[in-house]
N, CA, C and O of each residue as an XYZ file, in Angstrom:
316
protein
N       5.454     -2.406     12.048
C       6.860     -2.075     12.235
C       7.706     -2.573     11.071
O       8.719     -1.963     10.732
N       7.288     -3.693     10.451
C       8.034     -4.214      9.306
C       7.995     -3.227      8.152
O       9.011     -2.986      7.500
N       6.824     -2.656      7.899
C       6.701     -1.698      6.802
C       7.530     -0.443      7.093
O       8.172      0.104      6.196
N       7.514      0.001      8.332
C       8.321      1.172      8.694
C       9.808      0.906      8.483
O      10.526      1.764      7.972
N      10.265     -0.261      8.868
C      11.663     -0.619      8.658
C      11.995     -0.638      7.172
O      13.028     -0.118      6.752
N      11.118     -1.237      6.385
C      11.368     -1.324      4.945
C      11.415      0.060      4.306
O      12.257      0.321      3.446
N      10.513      0.947      4.724
C      10.516      2.300      4.142
C      11.763      3.084      4.547
O      12.288      3.865      3.753
N      12.234      2.884      5.764
C      13.464      3.584      6.154
C      14.658      3.059      5.353
O      15.567      3.820      5.021
N      14.654      1.765      5.046
C      15.723      1.216      4.206
C      15.631      1.762      2.781
O      16.651      2.018      2.141
N      14.410      1.936      2.293
C      14.239      2.510      0.951
C      14.824      3.923      0.910
O      15.491      4.293     -0.056
N      14.576      4.701      1.950
C      15.143      6.055      2.013
C      16.670      6.004      1.966
O      17.308      6.788      1.263
N      17.237      5.078      2.716
C      18.696      4.933      2.746
C      19.218      4.540      1.364
O      20.202      5.104      0.885
N      18.560      3.576      0.728
C      19.009      3.115     -0.585
C      18.802      4.177     -1.662
O      19.530      4.207     -2.654
N      17.818      5.041     -1.469
C      17.585      6.121     -2.427
C      18.774      7.076     -2.453
O      19.185      7.548     -3.513
N      19.316      7.351     -1.277
C      20.482      8.243     -1.201
C      21.680      7.661     -1.944
O      22.503      8.397     -2.487
N      21.769      6.330     -1.961
C      22.888      5.656     -2.624
C      22.563      5.232     -4.047
O      23.390      4.606     -4.711
N      21.359      5.568     -4.527
C      20.911      5.164     -5.866
C      20.973      3.650     -6.071
O      21.281      3.176     -7.164
N      20.681      2.906     -5.021
C      20.703      1.447     -5.109
C      19.293      0.950     -5.444
O      18.542      0.528     -4.564
N      18.956      1.010     -6.726
C      17.599      0.726     -7.167
C      17.216     -0.755     -7.047
O      16.041     -1.086     -6.890
N      18.195     -1.621     -7.120
C      17.896     -3.054     -6.964
C      17.409     -3.336     -5.540
O      16.427     -4.055     -5.352
N      18.082     -2.782     -4.551
C      17.661     -2.982     -3.165
C      16.334     -2.276     -2.887
O      15.522     -2.763     -2.100
N      16.118     -1.137     -3.529
C      14.839     -0.445     -3.378
C      13.713     -1.332     -3.876
O      12.690     -1.486     -3.210
N      13.904     -1.905     -5.034
C      12.887     -2.807     -5.591
C      12.646     -3.999     -4.674
O      11.501     -4.404     -4.477
N      13.710     -4.564     -4.112
C      13.563     -5.686     -3.179
C      12.715     -5.288     -1.970
O      11.859     -6.052     -1.525
N      12.959     -4.097     -1.447
C      12.208     -3.638     -0.275
C      10.746     -3.373     -0.624
O       9.856     -3.631      0.187
N      10.498     -2.862     -1.819
C       9.116     -2.651     -2.252
C       8.381     -3.982     -2.342
O       7.217     -4.078     -1.955
N       9.052     -4.999     -2.846
C       8.459     -6.339     -2.906
C       8.180     -6.846     -1.492
O       7.132     -7.441     -1.241
N       9.112     -6.614     -0.572
C       8.898     -7.017      0.827
C       7.670     -6.320      1.418
O       6.876     -6.941      2.125
N       7.523     -5.030      1.121
C       6.367     -4.279      1.621
C       5.076     -4.859      1.041
O       4.101     -5.053      1.767
N       5.069     -5.133     -0.252
C       3.879     -5.713     -0.881
C       3.516     -7.053     -0.236
O       2.342     -7.329      0.014
N       4.519     -7.877      0.028
C       4.274     -9.171      0.670
C       3.701     -8.995      2.074
O       2.785     -9.713      2.476
N       4.249     -8.037      2.812
C       3.751     -7.769      4.158
C       2.307     -7.283      4.118
O       1.484     -7.699      4.934
N       2.001     -6.404      3.170
C       0.633     -5.910      3.033
C      -0.317     -7.058      2.701
O      -1.416     -7.129      3.251
N       0.091     -7.946      1.815
C      -0.753     -9.101      1.477
C      -0.996     -9.988      2.690
O      -2.111    -10.465      2.896
N       0.036    -10.210      3.489
C      -0.127    -11.017      4.697
C      -1.089    -10.352      5.673
O      -1.945    -11.014      6.262
N      -0.944     -9.041      5.841
C      -1.828     -8.312      6.744
C      -3.267     -8.352      6.237
O      -4.203     -8.516      7.021
N      -3.435     -8.206      4.955
C      -4.772     -8.254      4.360
C      -5.410     -9.616      4.584
O      -6.593     -9.702      4.913
N      -4.639    -10.673      4.409
C      -5.151    -12.028      4.646
C      -5.535    -12.221      6.107
O      -6.554    -12.845      6.403
N      -4.727    -11.691      7.022
C      -5.054    -11.802      8.446
C      -6.360    -11.088      8.771
O      -7.191    -11.610      9.514
N      -6.538     -9.900      8.217
C      -7.774     -9.152      8.456
C      -8.970     -9.892      7.872
O     -10.019     -9.978      8.511
N      -8.819    -10.425      6.671
C      -9.901    -11.194      6.048
C     -10.260    -12.397      6.906
O     -11.439    -12.686      7.107
N      -9.258    -13.095      7.411
C      -9.509    -14.257      8.264
C     -10.231    -13.860      9.548
O     -11.150    -14.553      9.987
N      -9.817    -12.748     10.148
C     -10.484    -12.278     11.365
C     -11.942    -11.926     11.095
O     -12.819    -12.245     11.898
N     -12.199    -11.278      9.978
C     -13.577    -10.933      9.626
C     -14.420    -12.183      9.381
O     -15.585    -12.234      9.776
N     -13.836    -13.190      8.733
C     -14.561    -14.431      8.491
C     -14.853    -15.170      9.795
O     -15.936    -15.730      9.968
N     -13.891    -15.168     10.705
C     -14.108    -15.797     12.009
C     -15.239    -15.083     12.747
O     -16.093    -15.723     13.360
N     -15.236    -13.764     12.683
C     -16.289    -12.985     13.329
C     -17.657    -13.343     12.738
O     -18.625    -13.521     13.478
N     -17.739    -13.450     11.407
C     -19.009    -13.814     10.769
C     -19.455    -15.215     11.188
O     -20.644    -15.454     11.398
N     -18.505    -16.134     11.309
C     -18.851    -17.490     11.764
C     -19.392    -17.464     13.183
O     -20.392    -18.112     13.494
N     -18.718    -16.707     14.039
C     -19.124    -16.659     15.449
C     -20.462    -15.965     15.652
O     -21.195    -16.305     16.580
N     -20.791    -15.003     14.807
C     -22.046    -14.279     14.970
C     -23.187    -14.880     14.155
O     -24.312    -14.383     14.196
N     -22.896    -15.949     13.417
C     -23.933    -16.612     12.639
C     -24.269    -15.917     11.337
O     -25.275    -16.244     10.708
N     -23.449    -14.965     10.919
C     -23.705    -14.241      9.675
C     -23.078    -14.917      8.466
O     -23.271    -14.482      7.330
N     -22.345    -15.956      8.710
C     -21.676    -16.686      7.638
C     -22.416    -18.003      7.452
O     -22.496    -18.810      8.378
N     -22.945    -18.217      6.283
C     -23.721    -19.427      6.006
C     -22.873    -20.422      5.222
O     -22.175    -20.061      4.274
N     -22.951    -21.654      5.633
C     -22.255    -22.733      4.928
C     -23.251    -23.498      4.062
O     -24.362    -23.804      4.495
N     -22.843    -23.797      2.850
C     -23.669    -24.559      1.932
C     -22.871    -25.779      1.470
O     -22.147    -25.709      0.477
N     -23.002    -26.898      2.190
C     -22.234    -28.098      1.826
C     -22.589    -28.592      0.429
O     -23.742    -28.528      0.004
N     -21.582    -29.081     -0.270
C     -21.788    -29.670     -1.591
C     -20.696    -30.696     -1.842
O     -19.655    -30.704     -1.185
N     -20.963    -31.558     -2.809
C     -19.967    -32.567     -3.159
C     -18.817    -31.911     -3.910
O     -19.004    -30.993     -4.708
N     -17.608    -32.421     -3.621
C     -16.403    -31.865     -4.231
C     -15.519    -33.015     -4.677
O     -15.383    -34.022     -3.982
N     -14.922    -32.849     -5.848
C     -13.930    -33.818     -6.314
C     -12.629    -33.490     -5.593
O     -11.930    -32.545     -5.960
N     -12.309    -34.270     -4.570
C     -11.154    -33.978     -3.718
C      -9.845    -34.019     -4.498
O      -8.939    -33.232     -4.223
N      -9.733    -34.927     -5.468
C      -8.510    -34.999     -6.279
C      -8.314    -33.712     -7.072
O      -7.211    -33.168     -7.122
N      -9.381    -33.232     -7.687
C      -9.299    -31.988     -8.452
C      -8.958    -30.810     -7.536
O      -8.160    -29.946     -7.901
N      -9.549    -30.780     -6.378
C      -9.286    -29.719     -5.416
C      -7.810    -29.698     -5.013
O      -7.187    -28.637     -4.982
N      -7.261    -30.859     -4.710
C      -5.849    -30.957     -4.301
C      -4.932    -30.532     -5.439
O      -3.976    -29.789     -5.216
N      -5.208    -30.990     -6.648
C      -4.375    -30.631     -7.810
C      -4.428    -29.126     -8.047
O      -3.400    -28.502     -8.312
N      -5.624    -28.538     -7.954
C      -5.762    -27.089     -8.131
C      -4.948    -26.321     -7.093
O      -4.289    -25.335     -7.424
N      -4.993    -26.770     -5.843
C      -4.244    -26.090     -4.784
C      -2.740    -26.237     -4.981
O      -1.990    -25.283     -4.772
N      -2.302    -27.406     -5.377
C      -0.870    -27.610     -5.641
C      -0.421    -26.680     -6.754
O       0.626    -26.041     -6.649
N      -1.210    -26.603     -7.825
C      -0.868    -25.715     -8.947
C      -0.845    -24.252     -8.519
O       0.017    -23.484     -8.945
N      -1.792    -23.879     -7.680
C      -1.853    -22.494     -7.215
C      -0.607    -22.148     -6.390
O      -0.016    -21.084     -6.572
N      -0.217    -23.041     -5.495
C       0.963    -22.762     -4.670
C       2.247    -22.817     -5.486
O       3.170    -22.039     -5.246
N       2.311    -23.722     -6.438
C       3.503    -23.779     -7.285
C       3.666    -22.499     -8.086
O       4.776    -21.986     -8.225
N       2.557    -21.977     -8.617
C       2.650    -20.747     -9.406
C       2.973    -19.558     -8.498
O       3.626    -18.611     -8.937
N       2.535    -19.595     -7.266
C       2.802    -18.504     -6.327
C       4.273    -18.463     -5.930
O       4.853    -17.383     -5.816
N       4.882    -19.628     -5.719
C       6.248    -19.684     -5.235
C       7.291    -19.807     -6.341
O       8.490    -19.808     -6.062
N       6.854    -19.910     -7.573
C       7.825    -19.986     -8.690
C       7.834    -18.729     -9.493
O       8.585    -18.621    -10.462
């Protein structure tokens, strides 16, 4: 429903030649699609875990490096 709302707003803004708002709505649609894609990926991974088709291979990890990498990834995503 979010995508449908955004597309109807794009149609409205097209009539008014409001290209800045059109671009904003396109970005909103892209964000919604990414969220939906992540949800589907998570559901598929949960299904693989529950059915035993997902194998875990434990290994040692430098937790400090992992945390720094994640912080950098989120900072670049939100900036």
